[in-house]
Amino acid sequence: MDIRVQLLSLVNSKNILNKDSSSGFTLSETLVVVLLIGTLATLAIPSWLVFVQTRHLNTAQNEVYYAMRQAQSQASKEKLAWKASFREQNGIIQWAVHPASVNPSNANWNNLNYNVRLDAETTLQESNGIKQIQFDYRGSVSKPPLGRITLSSKSGGKAKRCVIVSTILGAMRTAKEHPTTNNGKYCY
């Protein structure tokens, strides 16, 4: 028995020593793999950037929608007029929800993502560089006309997201870009 164990260990040690010394990858194999990875990255990066921009716009649209809903809810709850205000400060779009009696410059401002900008399709009333919509004590739009806020990406692209106040009662909806215009607007 002892001899078999010694023979097996000797055979195993010889197999280890006699392994082929040409194991590994050649330079041409490595270059092919590097080229394939580079090609895949080149194809994937633009799609990834569009995906990230769209996510930023969706998040900003949700924040704008909930800011308007919060102003409407607070107006009904407190039986006072409330506003949802939007401005651009140092290249960043900001929003605030505050009573109509409060000066917007004294409101608590929140930032949207820095890659998002107000699009030219925005039609909310503007006063002193601040776009706003006001809801009365019932949650209705107290100062027509109705409006929309449209967001797009600073880095370009066709993606747009908007929040539209569609009735004087304060009904709101969200929308995104369409390939054709409706009254000169792509977000409807």
mmCIF file of C-alpha atoms in Angstrom:
data_model
loop_
_atom_site.group_PDB
_atom_site.id
_atom_site.type_symbol
_atom_site.label_atom_id
_atom_site.label_comp_id
_atom_site.label_asym_id
_atom_site.label_seq_id
_atom_site.Cartn_x
_atom_site.Cartn_y
_atom_site.Cartn_z
ATOM 1 C CA MET A 1 0.000 0.000 0.000
ATOM 2 C CA ASP A 2 2.748 2.385 0.885
ATOM 3 C CA ILE A 3 4.415 1.869 -2.495
ATOM 4 C CA ARG A 4 1.211 2.789 -4.389
ATOM 5 C CA VAL A 5 0.906 6.084 -2.553
ATOM 6 C CA GLN A 6 4.558 6.895 -3.309
ATOM 7 C CA LEU A 7 4.087 6.038 -6.999
ATOM 8 C CA LEU A 8 0.977 8.188 -7.260
ATOM 9 C CA SER A 9 2.719 11.143 -5.670
ATOM 10 C CA LEU A 10 5.689 10.701 -8.014
ATOM 11 C CA VAL A 11 3.417 10.589 -11.084
ATOM 12 C CA ASN A 12 1.553 13.693 -9.926
ATOM 13 C CA SER A 13 4.765 15.626 -9.340
ATOM 14 C CA LYS A 14 6.064 14.666 -12.806
ATOM 15 C CA ASN A 15 2.783 15.870 -14.400
ATOM 16 C CA ILE A 16 3.117 19.204 -12.634
ATOM 17 C CA LEU A 17 6.709 19.618 -13.771
ATOM 18 C CA ASN A 18 5.999 18.592 -17.357
ATOM 19 C CA LYS A 19 3.073 20.977 -17.943
ATOM 20 C CA ASP A 20 3.142 22.780 -21.249
ATOM 21 C CA SER A 21 4.971 26.084 -20.750
ATOM 22 C CA SER A 22 3.016 27.827 -23.522
ATOM 23 C CA SER A 23 -0.137 28.388 -21.442
ATOM 24 C CA GLY A 24 -1.670 31.915 -21.503
ATOM 25 C CA PHE A 25 -2.846 34.289 -24.222
ATOM 26 C CA THR A 26 -0.968 35.415 -27.271
ATOM 27 C CA LEU A 27 -0.615 39.066 -28.207
ATOM 28 C CA SER A 28 -3.045 38.683 -31.123
ATOM 29 C CA GLU A 29 -5.707 37.088 -28.887
ATOM 30 C CA THR A 30 -5.363 39.907 -26.374
ATOM 31 C CA LEU A 31 -5.655 42.542 -29.128
ATOM 32 C CA VAL A 32 -8.826 40.921 -30.507
ATOM 33 C CA VAL A 33 -10.431 40.966 -27.045
ATOM 34 C CA VAL A 34 -9.435 44.619 -26.488
ATOM 35 C CA LEU A 35 -10.857 45.595 -29.904
ATOM 36 C CA LEU A 36 -14.130 43.777 -29.192
ATOM 37 C CA ILE A 37 -14.508 45.506 -25.826
ATOM 38 C CA GLY A 38 -13.757 48.880 -27.436
ATOM 39 C CA THR A 39 -16.313 48.312 -30.189
ATOM 40 C CA LEU A 40 -19.014 47.265 -27.730
ATOM 41 C CA ALA A 41 -18.295 50.290 -25.537
ATOM 42 C CA THR A 42 -18.493 52.609 -28.547
ATOM 43 C CA LEU A 43 -21.910 51.222 -29.422
ATOM 44 C CA ALA A 44 -23.251 51.201 -25.861
ATOM 45 C CA ILE A 45 -22.123 54.598 -24.516
ATOM 46 C CA PRO A 46 -24.463 56.804 -26.620
ATOM 47 C CA SER A 47 -27.453 54.652 -25.684
ATOM 48 C CA TRP A 48 -26.444 54.802 -22.047
ATOM 49 C CA LEU A 49 -26.172 58.612 -22.158
ATOM 50 C CA VAL A 50 -29.649 58.917 -23.705
ATOM 51 C CA PHE A 51 -30.996 56.605 -21.005
ATOM 52 C CA VAL A 52 -29.421 58.712 -18.238
ATOM 53 C CA GLN A 53 -30.734 61.979 -19.750
ATOM 54 C CA THR A 54 -34.226 60.516 -19.976
ATOM 55 C CA ARG A 55 -34.078 59.403 -16.334
ATOM 56 C CA HIS A 56 -33.043 62.934 -15.278
ATOM 57 C CA LEU A 57 -35.990 64.392 -17.219
ATOM 58 C CA ASN A 58 -38.454 61.876 -15.760
ATOM 59 C CA THR A 59 -37.273 62.633 -12.237
ATOM 60 C CA ALA A 60 -37.496 66.392 -12.819
ATOM 61 C CA GLN A 61 -40.983 66.016 -14.326
ATOM 62 C CA ASN A 62 -42.126 64.102 -11.230
ATOM 63 C CA GLU A 63 -40.715 66.786 -8.936
ATOM 64 C CA VAL A 64 -42.495 69.556 -10.874
ATOM 65 C CA TYR A 65 -45.761 67.610 -10.892
ATOM 66 C CA TYR A 66 -45.631 66.951 -7.149
ATOM 67 C CA ALA A 67 -44.681 70.583 -6.437
ATOM 68 C CA MET A 68 -47.798 71.742 -8.288
ATOM 69 C CA ARG A 69 -49.933 69.116 -6.551
ATOM 70 C CA GLN A 70 -48.500 70.161 -3.184
ATOM 71 C CA ALA A 71 -49.383 73.819 -3.823
ATOM 72 C CA GLN A 72 -52.891 72.798 -4.844
ATOM 73 C CA SER A 73 -53.292 70.557 -1.802
ATOM 74 C CA GLN A 74 -52.001 73.205 0.616
ATOM 75 C CA ALA A 75 -54.394 75.775 -0.877
ATOM 76 C CA SER A 76 -57.376 73.481 -0.266
ATOM 77 C CA LYS A 77 -56.169 72.400 3.152
ATOM 78 C CA GLU A 78 -55.409 75.861 4.529
ATOM 79 C CA LYS A 79 -58.140 77.690 2.575
ATOM 80 C CA LEU A 80 -55.547 80.179 1.279
ATOM 81 C CA ALA A 81 -54.016 80.887 -2.107
ATOM 82 C CA TRP A 82 -50.747 78.985 -2.723
ATOM 83 C CA LYS A 83 -48.235 79.080 -5.576
ATOM 84 C CA ALA A 84 -45.828 76.712 -7.236
ATOM 85 C CA SER A 85 -42.908 78.825 -8.470
ATOM 86 C CA PHE A 86 -40.047 77.972 -10.829
ATOM 87 C CA ARG A 87 -36.888 79.912 -11.641
ATOM 88 C CA GLU A 88 -33.415 79.519 -13.057
ATOM 89 C CA GLN A 89 -30.634 80.379 -10.621
ATOM 90 C CA ASN A 90 -26.977 79.999 -11.700
ATOM 91 C CA GLY A 91 -27.974 77.667 -14.540
ATOM 92 C CA ILE A 92 -30.026 75.368 -12.281
ATOM 93 C CA ILE A 93 -33.820 75.169 -12.347
ATOM 94 C CA GLN A 94 -35.353 75.582 -8.899
ATOM 95 C CA TRP A 95 -38.871 75.143 -7.552
ATOM 96 C CA ALA A 96 -40.702 76.339 -4.452
ATOM 97 C CA VAL A 97 -44.168 75.879 -2.985
ATOM 98 C CA HIS A 98 -45.356 78.784 -0.852
ATOM 99 C CA PRO A 99 -48.408 80.813 0.174
ATOM 100 C CA ALA A 100 -49.316 83.459 -2.406
ATOM 101 C CA SER A 101 -48.792 86.116 0.270
ATOM 102 C CA VAL A 102 -45.097 85.158 0.635
ATOM 103 C CA ASN A 103 -42.577 86.857 -1.615
ATOM 104 C CA PRO A 104 -41.072 84.103 -3.815
ATOM 105 C CA SER A 105 -37.536 85.281 -3.007
ATOM 106 C CA ASN A 106 -38.242 84.343 0.637
ATOM 107 C CA ALA A 107 -39.545 80.868 -0.235
ATOM 108 C CA ASN A 108 -37.677 77.621 0.370
ATOM 109 C CA TRP A 109 -36.184 76.760 -3.057
ATOM 110 C CA ASN A 110 -35.300 73.233 -4.179
ATOM 111 C CA ASN A 111 -33.015 72.306 -7.098
ATOM 112 C CA LEU A 112 -33.844 70.105 -10.054
ATOM 113 C CA ASN A 113 -31.058 68.121 -11.691
ATOM 114 C CA TYR A 114 -28.366 70.391 -13.153
ATOM 115 C CA ASN A 115 -28.733 68.759 -16.613
ATOM 116 C CA VAL A 116 -32.357 69.903 -16.934
ATOM 117 C CA ARG A 117 -33.477 73.233 -18.379
ATOM 118 C CA LEU A 118 -36.771 75.022 -18.955
ATOM 119 C CA ASP A 119 -37.804 74.592 -22.554
ATOM 120 C CA ALA A 120 -39.219 77.364 -24.742
ATOM 121 C CA GLU A 121 -42.595 75.553 -24.701
ATOM 122 C CA THR A 122 -43.105 76.613 -21.058
ATOM 123 C CA THR A 123 -46.169 78.874 -20.822
ATOM 124 C CA LEU A 124 -46.606 79.532 -17.097
ATOM 125 C CA GLN A 125 -47.102 83.167 -16.129
ATOM 126 C CA GLU A 126 -43.822 84.936 -15.449
ATOM 127 C CA SER A 127 -43.104 87.759 -13.050
ATOM 128 C CA ASN A 128 -39.577 89.002 -12.269
ATOM 129 C CA GLY A 129 -38.007 85.934 -13.865
ATOM 130 C CA ILE A 130 -40.149 83.546 -11.820
ATOM 131 C CA LYS A 131 -42.677 81.330 -13.590
ATOM 132 C CA GLN A 132 -45.582 80.424 -11.353
ATOM 133 C CA ILE A 133 -49.069 79.054 -11.059
ATOM 134 C CA GLN A 134 -51.450 80.028 -8.284
ATOM 135 C CA PHE A 135 -54.226 77.926 -6.751
ATOM 136 C CA ASP A 136 -57.102 79.468 -4.781
ATOM 137 C CA TYR A 137 -58.632 78.255 -1.533
ATOM 138 C CA ARG A 138 -60.546 75.518 -3.421
ATOM 139 C CA GLY A 139 -57.481 74.219 -5.268
ATOM 140 C CA SER A 140 -58.593 75.770 -8.561
ATOM 141 C CA VAL A 141 -56.348 77.907 -10.741
ATOM 142 C CA SER A 142 -56.999 81.382 -9.381
ATOM 143 C CA LYS A 143 -55.241 83.421 -12.048
ATOM 144 C CA PRO A 144 -55.777 82.062 -15.555
ATOM 145 C CA PRO A 145 -54.464 81.522 -18.187
ATOM 146 C CA LEU A 146 -53.616 77.902 -17.625
ATOM 147 C CA GLY A 147 -50.120 76.793 -18.441
ATOM 148 C CA ARG A 148 -47.481 74.176 -18.814
ATOM 149 C CA ILE A 149 -43.915 73.739 -17.748
ATOM 150 C CA THR A 150 -41.737 71.928 -20.262
ATOM 151 C CA LEU A 151 -38.332 70.485 -19.423
ATOM 152 C CA SER A 152 -35.566 69.370 -21.760
ATOM 153 C CA SER A 153 -31.948 68.307 -21.424
ATOM 154 C CA LYS A 154 -29.139 70.872 -21.482
ATOM 155 C CA SER A 155 -27.049 68.508 -23.574
ATOM 156 C CA GLY A 156 -29.586 68.446 -26.396
ATOM 157 C CA GLY A 157 -31.646 65.644 -27.776
ATOM 158 C CA LYS A 158 -35.321 65.505 -28.607
ATOM 159 C CA ALA A 159 -36.556 64.295 -25.228
ATOM 160 C CA LYS A 160 -38.978 66.649 -23.484
ATOM 161 C CA ARG A 161 -41.162 66.227 -20.447
ATOM 162 C CA CYS A 162 -43.985 68.529 -19.430
ATOM 163 C CA VAL A 163 -46.574 69.070 -16.737
ATOM 164 C CA ILE A 164 -49.763 70.647 -18.017
ATOM 165 C CA VAL A 165 -52.477 72.348 -15.976
ATOM 166 C CA SER A 166 -55.366 71.639 -18.330
ATOM 167 C CA THR A 167 -58.506 73.004 -16.623
ATOM 168 C CA ILE A 168 -59.412 75.952 -14.440
ATOM 169 C CA LEU A 169 -60.355 73.414 -11.742
ATOM 170 C CA GLY A 170 -56.656 72.534 -11.523
ATOM 171 C CA ALA A 171 -56.605 69.222 -13.377
ATOM 172 C CA MET A 172 -52.991 68.320 -14.167
ATOM 173 C CA ARG A 173 -51.355 65.763 -16.377
ATOM 174 C CA THR A 174 -47.886 64.846 -17.539
ATOM 175 C CA ALA A 175 -46.765 64.287 -21.110
ATOM 176 C CA LYS A 176 -43.662 63.670 -23.165
ATOM 177 C CA GLU A 177 -42.382 64.592 -26.621
ATOM 178 C CA HIS A 178 -44.161 63.589 -29.807
ATOM 179 C CA PRO A 179 -42.655 63.432 -33.307
ATOM 180 C CA THR A 180 -45.238 65.911 -34.654
ATOM 181 C CA THR A 181 -46.338 69.292 -33.346
ATOM 182 C CA ASN A 182 -49.657 70.309 -31.888
ATOM 183 C CA ASN A 183 -50.082 74.109 -32.048
ATOM 184 C CA GLY A 184 -46.309 74.422 -32.399
ATOM 185 C CA LYS A 185 -45.553 72.327 -29.320
ATOM 186 C CA TYR A 186 -43.967 68.876 -29.267
ATOM 187 C CA CYS A 187 -44.874 68.063 -25.651
ATOM 188 C CA TYR A 188 -48.656 67.673 -25.446
#
